[in-house]
Short mmCIF file of N, CA, C and O and ligand atoms in Angstrom, two decimals:
data_model
loop_
_atom_site.label_atom_id
_atom_site.label_comp_id
_atom_site.label_asym_id
_atom_site.label_seq_id
_atom_site.Cartn_x
_atom_site.Cartn_y
_atom_site.Cartn_z
N MET A 1103 7.49 -21.40 -75.45
CA MET A 1103 8.93 -21.91 -75.36
C MET A 1103 8.65 -23.42 -75.51
O MET A 1103 7.71 -24.12 -74.91
N PHE A 1104 9.78 -23.83 -75.86
CA PHE A 1104 9.90 -25.50 -76.14
C PHE A 1104 9.87 -26.09 -74.87
O PHE A 1104 10.43 -25.38 -73.85
N ARG A 1105 8.87 -27.06 -74.72
CA ARG A 1105 8.86 -27.63 -73.28
C ARG A 1105 10.35 -28.26 -72.52
O ARG A 1105 10.51 -28.04 -71.41
N ASP A 1106 11.07 -28.88 -73.33
CA ASP A 1106 12.48 -29.20 -72.86
C ASP A 1106 13.15 -28.07 -72.40
O ASP A 1106 13.66 -28.07 -71.25
N ILE A 1107 13.18 -27.02 -73.21
CA ILE A 1107 13.92 -25.83 -72.86
C ILE A 1107 13.45 -25.16 -71.59
O ILE A 1107 14.14 -24.68 -70.62
N GLU A 1108 11.97 -24.83 -71.49
CA GLU A 1108 11.39 -24.17 -70.30
C GLU A 1108 11.62 -25.17 -69.00
O GLU A 1108 12.02 -24.71 -68.04
N LEU A 1109 11.55 -26.50 -69.21
CA LEU A 1109 11.85 -27.19 -67.98
C LEU A 1109 13.36 -27.31 -67.59
O LEU A 1109 13.44 -27.15 -66.24
N ALA A 1110 14.44 -27.07 -68.44
CA ALA A 1110 15.74 -26.92 -68.18
C ALA A 1110 15.75 -25.58 -67.25
O ALA A 1110 16.38 -25.46 -66.18
N PHE A 1111 14.90 -24.55 -67.63
CA PHE A 1111 14.98 -23.16 -66.82
C PHE A 1111 14.43 -23.38 -65.51
O PHE A 1111 14.92 -22.78 -64.30
N ILE A 1112 13.17 -24.30 -65.45
CA ILE A 1112 12.56 -24.59 -64.24
C ILE A 1112 13.48 -25.06 -63.20
O ILE A 1112 13.47 -25.00 -62.07
N LYS A 1113 14.26 -26.24 -63.61
CA LYS A 1113 15.14 -26.98 -63.10
C LYS A 1113 16.14 -26.05 -62.47
O LYS A 1113 16.78 -26.27 -61.50
N LEU A 1114 16.65 -24.90 -63.06
CA LEU A 1114 17.67 -24.28 -62.64
C LEU A 1114 17.10 -23.30 -61.79
O LEU A 1114 17.74 -23.26 -60.67
N HIS A 1115 15.61 -22.82 -61.90
CA HIS A 1115 15.23 -22.00 -60.67
C HIS A 1115 15.02 -23.10 -59.33
O HIS A 1115 15.40 -22.26 -58.35
N ILE A 1116 15.04 -24.00 -59.54
CA ILE A 1116 14.61 -24.97 -58.39
C ILE A 1116 15.96 -24.99 -57.49
O ILE A 1116 16.08 -24.84 -56.52
N LEU A 1117 17.10 -25.47 -58.18
CA LEU A 1117 18.22 -25.67 -57.94
C LEU A 1117 18.74 -24.40 -57.37
O LEU A 1117 19.45 -24.40 -56.27
N HIS A 1118 18.60 -23.48 -57.83
CA HIS A 1118 19.26 -22.14 -57.32
C HIS A 1118 18.39 -21.63 -55.90
O HIS A 1118 19.19 -21.45 -54.91
N HIS A 1119 17.13 -21.91 -56.04
CA HIS A 1119 16.34 -21.71 -54.69
C HIS A 1119 16.71 -22.65 -53.68
O HIS A 1119 16.75 -22.10 -52.37
N ALA A 1120 16.83 -23.90 -53.87
CA ALA A 1120 17.30 -25.01 -52.84
C ALA A 1120 18.60 -24.60 -52.45
O ALA A 1120 18.87 -24.95 -51.40
N GLY A 1121 19.48 -23.94 -53.14
CA GLY A 1121 20.93 -23.39 -52.64
C GLY A 1121 20.75 -22.38 -51.56
O GLY A 1121 21.73 -22.35 -50.97
N GLN A 1122 19.70 -21.71 -51.76
CA GLN A 1122 19.35 -20.69 -50.65
C GLN A 1122 18.87 -20.93 -49.34
O GLN A 1122 19.06 -20.71 -48.39
N ASP A 1123 17.82 -21.81 -49.77
CA ASP A 1123 17.00 -22.21 -48.55
C ASP A 1123 16.24 -23.49 -48.88
O ASP A 1123 16.10 -23.90 -50.21
N GLU A 1124 15.83 -24.05 -47.79
CA GLU A 1124 14.72 -25.24 -48.40
C GLU A 1124 13.77 -24.99 -49.23
O GLU A 1124 13.32 -23.72 -49.14
N VAL A 1125 13.22 -25.55 -50.12
CA VAL A 1125 12.07 -25.48 -50.64
C VAL A 1125 10.90 -26.42 -50.87
O VAL A 1125 11.16 -27.44 -50.22
N TYR A 1126 9.66 -26.04 -51.10
CA TYR A 1126 8.66 -27.20 -51.06
C TYR A 1126 7.83 -26.90 -52.44
O TYR A 1126 7.87 -25.57 -52.98
N GLY A 1127 7.05 -27.64 -52.89
CA GLY A 1127 6.19 -27.68 -53.90
C GLY A 1127 5.64 -26.45 -54.30
O GLY A 1127 5.64 -25.80 -55.35
N LEU A 1128 4.60 -26.22 -53.35
CA LEU A 1128 3.56 -25.11 -53.57
C LEU A 1128 4.50 -23.60 -53.75
O LEU A 1128 4.10 -22.80 -54.48
N GLY A 1129 5.57 -23.62 -52.64
CA GLY A 1129 6.20 -22.47 -52.68
C GLY A 1129 7.03 -22.11 -54.17
O GLY A 1129 6.90 -20.99 -54.63
N LEU A 1130 7.42 -23.62 -54.60
CA LEU A 1130 8.15 -23.11 -56.08
C LEU A 1130 7.03 -22.76 -56.95
O LEU A 1130 7.49 -22.25 -57.92
N ILE A 1131 6.05 -23.33 -56.96
CA ILE A 1131 4.98 -23.07 -57.98
C ILE A 1131 4.41 -21.40 -57.94
O ILE A 1131 4.50 -20.85 -59.22
N ASP A 1132 4.49 -21.06 -56.84
CA ASP A 1132 4.19 -19.67 -56.56
C ASP A 1132 5.52 -18.83 -57.25
O ASP A 1132 5.23 -17.60 -57.99
N GLU A 1133 6.78 -19.19 -56.80
CA GLU A 1133 7.92 -18.49 -57.20
C GLU A 1133 8.02 -18.47 -58.80
O GLU A 1133 8.09 -17.54 -59.42
N LEU A 1134 7.66 -19.70 -59.42
CA LEU A 1134 7.90 -19.74 -60.64
C LEU A 1134 7.00 -19.17 -61.32
O LEU A 1134 7.02 -18.77 -62.69
N LYS A 1135 5.63 -18.95 -60.92
CA LYS A 1135 4.47 -18.14 -61.63
C LYS A 1135 4.96 -16.78 -61.71
O LYS A 1135 4.73 -16.23 -62.50
N ARG A 1136 5.80 -16.04 -60.80
CA ARG A 1136 6.45 -15.10 -60.72
C ARG A 1136 7.15 -14.70 -61.82
O ARG A 1136 7.23 -13.37 -62.27
N HIS A 1137 7.77 -15.45 -62.39
CA HIS A 1137 8.60 -15.66 -63.42
C HIS A 1137 8.02 -15.81 -64.74
O HIS A 1137 8.62 -16.11 -65.92
N GLY A 1138 6.60 -16.08 -64.84
CA GLY A 1138 5.61 -16.51 -65.89
C GLY A 1138 5.65 -18.08 -66.36
O GLY A 1138 5.19 -18.32 -67.62
N TYR A 1139 6.21 -18.89 -65.41
CA TYR A 1139 6.25 -20.18 -65.67
C TYR A 1139 5.00 -20.59 -65.02
O TYR A 1139 4.56 -20.64 -63.93
N LYS A 1140 4.43 -21.17 -66.06
CA LYS A 1140 2.86 -22.04 -65.50
C LYS A 1140 3.30 -23.51 -65.14
O LYS A 1140 3.70 -24.22 -65.93
N LEU A 1141 3.34 -23.99 -63.84
CA LEU A 1141 3.55 -25.14 -63.50
C LEU A 1141 2.68 -25.71 -62.75
O LEU A 1141 2.12 -25.49 -61.76
N SER A 1142 2.21 -27.01 -63.43
CA SER A 1142 1.20 -27.61 -62.35
C SER A 1142 2.05 -28.71 -61.38
O SER A 1142 3.06 -29.15 -61.58
N PRO A 1143 1.38 -29.19 -60.49
CA PRO A 1143 2.01 -30.18 -59.37
C PRO A 1143 2.08 -31.21 -60.24
O PRO A 1143 3.26 -32.04 -59.92
N GLY A 1144 1.51 -31.71 -61.06
CA GLY A 1144 1.80 -32.77 -61.91
C GLY A 1144 3.00 -33.01 -62.81
O GLY A 1144 3.57 -33.85 -63.08
N THR A 1145 3.53 -31.75 -63.12
CA THR A 1145 4.85 -31.63 -63.73
C THR A 1145 6.08 -31.23 -62.61
O THR A 1145 7.01 -31.98 -62.66
N LEU A 1146 5.65 -30.43 -61.60
CA LEU A 1146 6.68 -30.20 -60.64
C LEU A 1146 7.07 -31.60 -59.68
O LEU A 1146 8.30 -31.14 -59.81
N TYR A 1147 6.11 -32.04 -59.12
CA TYR A 1147 6.36 -33.07 -58.35
C TYR A 1147 7.34 -34.18 -59.19
O TYR A 1147 8.16 -34.74 -58.40
N PRO A 1148 7.04 -34.43 -60.39
CA PRO A 1148 7.90 -35.64 -60.94
C PRO A 1148 9.39 -34.94 -61.12
O PRO A 1148 10.50 -35.70 -60.99
N THR A 1149 9.52 -33.63 -61.53
CA THR A 1149 10.63 -33.08 -61.86
C THR A 1149 11.60 -32.93 -60.22
O THR A 1149 12.65 -33.34 -60.53
N LEU A 1150 10.74 -32.82 -59.20
CA LEU A 1150 11.62 -32.76 -58.14
C LEU A 1150 12.13 -34.12 -57.75
O LEU A 1150 13.18 -34.22 -57.02
N ALA A 1151 10.96 -35.28 -58.06
CA ALA A 1151 11.57 -36.57 -57.59
C ALA A 1151 12.63 -37.05 -58.82
O ALA A 1151 13.74 -37.59 -57.98
N LYS A 1152 12.79 -36.47 -59.79
CA LYS A 1152 13.90 -36.90 -60.72
C LYS A 1152 15.23 -36.37 -60.11
O LYS A 1152 16.29 -36.84 -60.01
N MET A 1153 14.99 -34.97 -59.87
CA MET A 1153 16.25 -34.46 -59.18
C MET A 1153 16.70 -34.93 -57.92
O MET A 1153 17.86 -34.94 -57.96
N GLU A 1154 15.65 -35.37 -57.25
CA GLU A 1154 16.19 -36.10 -55.90
C GLU A 1154 16.77 -37.48 -56.09
O GLU A 1154 18.08 -37.78 -55.89
N LYS A 1155 16.41 -38.29 -57.44
CA LYS A 1155 16.86 -39.56 -57.70
C LYS A 1155 18.24 -39.14 -58.05
O LYS A 1155 19.17 -40.04 -58.18
N GLY A 1156 18.39 -38.01 -59.23
CA GLY A 1156 19.72 -37.61 -59.35
C GLY A 1156 20.78 -37.39 -58.56
O GLY A 1156 21.98 -37.04 -58.80
N GLY A 1157 20.45 -37.27 -57.23
CA GLY A 1157 21.27 -36.88 -56.32
C GLY A 1157 21.59 -35.36 -56.02
O GLY A 1157 22.17 -34.99 -55.27
N LEU A 1158 20.68 -34.37 -56.57
CA LEU A 1158 20.88 -32.91 -56.51
C LEU A 1158 20.21 -32.40 -55.27
O LEU A 1158 20.61 -31.53 -54.82
N LEU A 1159 18.96 -33.24 -55.04
CA LEU A 1159 18.17 -32.71 -53.92
C LEU A 1159 17.85 -33.75 -52.92
O LEU A 1159 17.99 -35.07 -53.28
N VAL A 1160 17.62 -33.59 -51.70
CA VAL A 1160 17.13 -34.64 -50.86
C VAL A 1160 16.07 -34.24 -50.11
O VAL A 1160 15.90 -32.88 -49.97
N SER A 1161 15.09 -35.02 -49.82
CA SER A 1161 13.73 -34.51 -49.30
C SER A 1161 13.57 -34.87 -47.72
O SER A 1161 14.22 -35.90 -47.22
N GLU A 1162 12.56 -34.05 -47.04
CA GLU A 1162 12.16 -34.64 -46.01
C GLU A 1162 10.95 -34.22 -45.72
O GLU A 1162 10.60 -33.00 -45.77
N THR A 1163 9.87 -35.02 -45.27
CA THR A 1163 8.62 -34.85 -45.07
C THR A 1163 8.26 -34.24 -43.33
O THR A 1163 8.92 -34.79 -42.57
N ARG A 1164 7.57 -33.05 -43.51
CA ARG A 1164 7.68 -32.45 -41.91
C ARG A 1164 6.11 -32.29 -41.89
O ARG A 1164 5.47 -31.96 -42.88
N THR A 1165 5.64 -32.28 -40.66
CA THR A 1165 4.13 -31.73 -40.38
C THR A 1165 4.21 -30.21 -39.94
O THR A 1165 4.78 -30.10 -38.97
N VAL A 1166 3.43 -29.61 -40.70
CA VAL A 1166 3.22 -28.21 -40.48
C VAL A 1166 1.65 -27.60 -40.42
O VAL A 1166 1.00 -28.06 -41.43
N ASN A 1167 1.26 -26.99 -39.54
CA ASN A 1167 -0.11 -27.03 -39.25
C ASN A 1167 -1.21 -28.29 -39.57
O ASN A 1167 -1.84 -28.01 -40.23
N HIS A 1168 -0.56 -29.38 -39.00
CA HIS A 1168 -1.28 -30.69 -39.18
C HIS A 1168 -1.12 -31.06 -40.71
O HIS A 1168 -2.06 -31.84 -40.94
N LYS A 1169 -0.39 -30.52 -41.21
CA LYS A 1169 -0.45 -31.11 -42.54
C LYS A 1169 1.03 -31.30 -43.07
O LYS A 1169 1.81 -30.88 -42.68
N GLN A 1170 1.11 -32.56 -43.87
CA GLN A 1170 2.53 -32.98 -44.24
C GLN A 1170 2.98 -32.15 -45.61
O GLN A 1170 2.16 -32.14 -46.40
N ARG A 1171 4.35 -31.83 -45.07
CA ARG A 1171 4.87 -31.24 -46.43
C ARG A 1171 6.32 -31.77 -46.56
O ARG A 1171 6.96 -31.98 -45.76
N LYS A 1172 6.42 -31.79 -47.93
CA LYS A 1172 7.86 -32.18 -48.45
C LYS A 1172 8.88 -31.21 -48.42
O LYS A 1172 8.51 -30.42 -49.55
N TYR A 1173 9.56 -31.11 -47.74
CA TYR A 1173 10.84 -30.20 -48.19
C TYR A 1173 12.01 -30.86 -48.81
O TYR A 1173 12.34 -31.85 -48.37
N TYR A 1174 12.60 -29.80 -49.78
CA TYR A 1174 13.69 -30.39 -50.45
C TYR A 1174 14.81 -29.33 -50.02
O TYR A 1174 14.85 -28.28 -49.86
N TYR A 1175 16.03 -30.28 -49.94
CA TYR A 1175 17.51 -29.39 -49.66
C TYR A 1175 18.14 -29.74 -50.68
O TYR A 1175 18.38 -31.03 -51.37
N ILE A 1176 19.41 -28.88 -51.20
CA ILE A 1176 20.42 -29.26 -52.20
C ILE A 1176 21.21 -30.00 -51.24
O ILE A 1176 21.51 -29.85 -50.04
N THR A 1177 21.96 -30.97 -52.07
CA THR A 1177 22.85 -31.89 -51.66
C THR A 1177 24.35 -31.19 -52.06
O THR A 1177 24.41 -30.25 -52.80
N ALA A 1178 25.60 -31.86 -51.49
CA ALA A 1178 26.51 -31.50 -52.10
C ALA A 1178 26.95 -31.54 -53.44
O ALA A 1178 27.53 -30.66 -54.36
N VAL A 1179 26.28 -32.61 -54.03
CA VAL A 1179 26.41 -32.67 -55.71
C VAL A 1179 25.54 -31.70 -56.42
O VAL A 1179 26.30 -31.06 -57.25
N GLY A 1180 24.55 -31.25 -55.85
CA GLY A 1180 23.78 -30.37 -56.13
C GLY A 1180 24.48 -28.96 -56.13
O GLY A 1180 24.39 -28.35 -57.15
N VAL A 1181 25.07 -28.73 -55.05
CA VAL A 1181 25.96 -27.37 -54.79
C VAL A 1181 26.97 -27.52 -56.14
O VAL A 1181 27.23 -26.44 -56.52
N LYS A 1182 27.57 -28.49 -56.40
CA LYS A 1182 28.84 -28.42 -57.45
C LYS A 1182 27.96 -28.27 -58.69
O LYS A 1182 28.76 -27.56 -59.43
N GLN A 1183 27.16 -29.09 -58.84
CA GLN A 1183 26.21 -28.66 -60.40
C GLN A 1183 25.86 -27.35 -60.51
O GLN A 1183 25.82 -26.75 -61.51
N LEU A 1184 25.27 -26.71 -59.52
CA LEU A 1184 24.69 -25.28 -59.68
C LEU A 1184 25.96 -24.51 -59.75
O LEU A 1184 25.85 -23.58 -60.55
N LYS A 1185 27.15 -24.62 -59.22
CA LYS A 1185 28.39 -23.98 -59.41
C LYS A 1185 28.72 -23.94 -60.98
O LYS A 1185 28.87 -22.88 -61.41
N LYS A 1186 28.92 -25.05 -61.27
CA LYS A 1186 29.07 -25.21 -62.80
C LYS A 1186 28.09 -24.61 -63.73
O LYS A 1186 28.47 -24.01 -64.66
N VAL A 1187 26.79 -24.93 -63.41
CA VAL A 1187 25.84 -24.39 -64.26
C VAL A 1187 25.77 -22.94 -64.24
O VAL A 1187 25.58 -22.38 -65.13
N LYS A 1188 26.18 -22.23 -63.22
CA LYS A 1188 26.17 -20.84 -63.10
C LYS A 1188 27.18 -20.15 -63.84
O LYS A 1188 27.10 -19.43 -64.67
N GLU A 1189 28.25 -21.00 -63.95
CA GLU A 1189 29.32 -20.50 -65.05
C GLU A 1189 28.84 -20.65 -66.44
O GLU A 1189 29.17 -19.69 -67.07
N LYS A 1190 27.96 -21.60 -66.63
CA LYS A 1190 27.47 -21.79 -67.95
C LYS A 1190 26.66 -20.87 -68.22
O LYS A 1190 26.47 -20.11 -69.49
N ILE A 1191 25.56 -20.38 -67.11
CA ILE A 1191 24.71 -19.09 -67.59
C ILE A 1191 25.46 -17.93 -67.83
O ILE A 1191 25.22 -17.05 -68.79
N ARG A 1192 26.68 -17.54 -66.95
CA ARG A 1192 27.54 -16.50 -67.36
C ARG A 1192 27.97 -16.43 -68.51
O ARG A 1192 27.62 -15.45 -69.47
N GLU A 1193 28.64 -17.40 -69.00
CA GLU A 1193 29.27 -17.62 -70.44
C GLU A 1193 28.01 -17.49 -71.66
O GLU A 1193 28.47 -16.61 -72.60
N LEU A 1194 26.88 -18.13 -71.46
CA LEU A 1194 25.66 -17.92 -72.28
C LEU A 1194 25.35 -16.59 -72.44
O LEU A 1194 24.98 -15.91 -73.37
N TYR A 1195 25.20 -15.73 -71.43
CA TYR A 1195 24.64 -14.52 -71.17
C TYR A 1195 25.53 -13.58 -71.87
O TYR A 1195 25.06 -12.79 -72.55
N GLU A 1196 26.78 -13.76 -71.57
CA GLU A 1196 27.76 -12.88 -72.11
C GLU A 1196 27.75 -13.08 -73.76
O GLU A 1196 27.92 -12.17 -74.41
N GLU A 1197 27.57 -14.52 -74.18
CA GLU A 1197 27.86 -14.42 -75.80
C GLU A 1197 26.51 -14.22 -76.53
O GLU A 1197 26.33 -13.29 -77.36
N VAL A 1198 25.28 -14.08 -75.76
CA VAL A 1198 23.77 -13.89 -76.14
C VAL A 1198 23.71 -12.22 -76.19
O VAL A 1198 23.47 -11.64 -77.09
N TYR A 1199 24.03 -11.64 -74.96
CA TYR A 1199 23.85 -10.51 -74.71
C TYR A 1199 24.88 -9.58 -74.69
O TYR A 1199 24.71 -8.33 -74.91
N GLU A 1200 25.97 -9.70 -74.67
CA GLU A 1200 27.30 -9.08 -74.86
C GLU A 1200 28.23 -9.11 -76.01
O GLU A 1200 29.39 -8.71 -76.00
N ASN A 1201 27.92 -10.13 -77.02
CA ASN A 1201 28.52 -10.62 -78.17
C ASN A 1201 30.03 -10.89 -77.85
O ASN A 1201 30.95 -10.71 -78.68
N LYS A 1202 30.39 -11.43 -76.85
CA LYS A 1202 31.50 -11.95 -76.45
C LYS A 1202 31.89 -13.46 -76.87
O LYS A 1202 31.11 -14.17 -77.31
ZN1 ZN B 755 13.41 -18.24 -59.17
#
């Protein structure tokens, strides 16, 4: 898949999962692996940082089992964007698969 298209799908997964619960880097790498996306920390962390800078996510560093872990939460802006993008996904899905 073209990298920019793949990256857009990856971002949508991140936004979707952050919309359900807090997310963190390794958890996302595992989740995305399940969907066939090979994602290195070198790609994921800058993507998360961009999404945070863009106001979609906000992070908090917590210590779990003596290790620092950065958790990401969806923001109100992120929730709004997710809602919009979900409508677009539905529209695209219907066009691509149902010839609407
Ligand atoms: Zn997912």
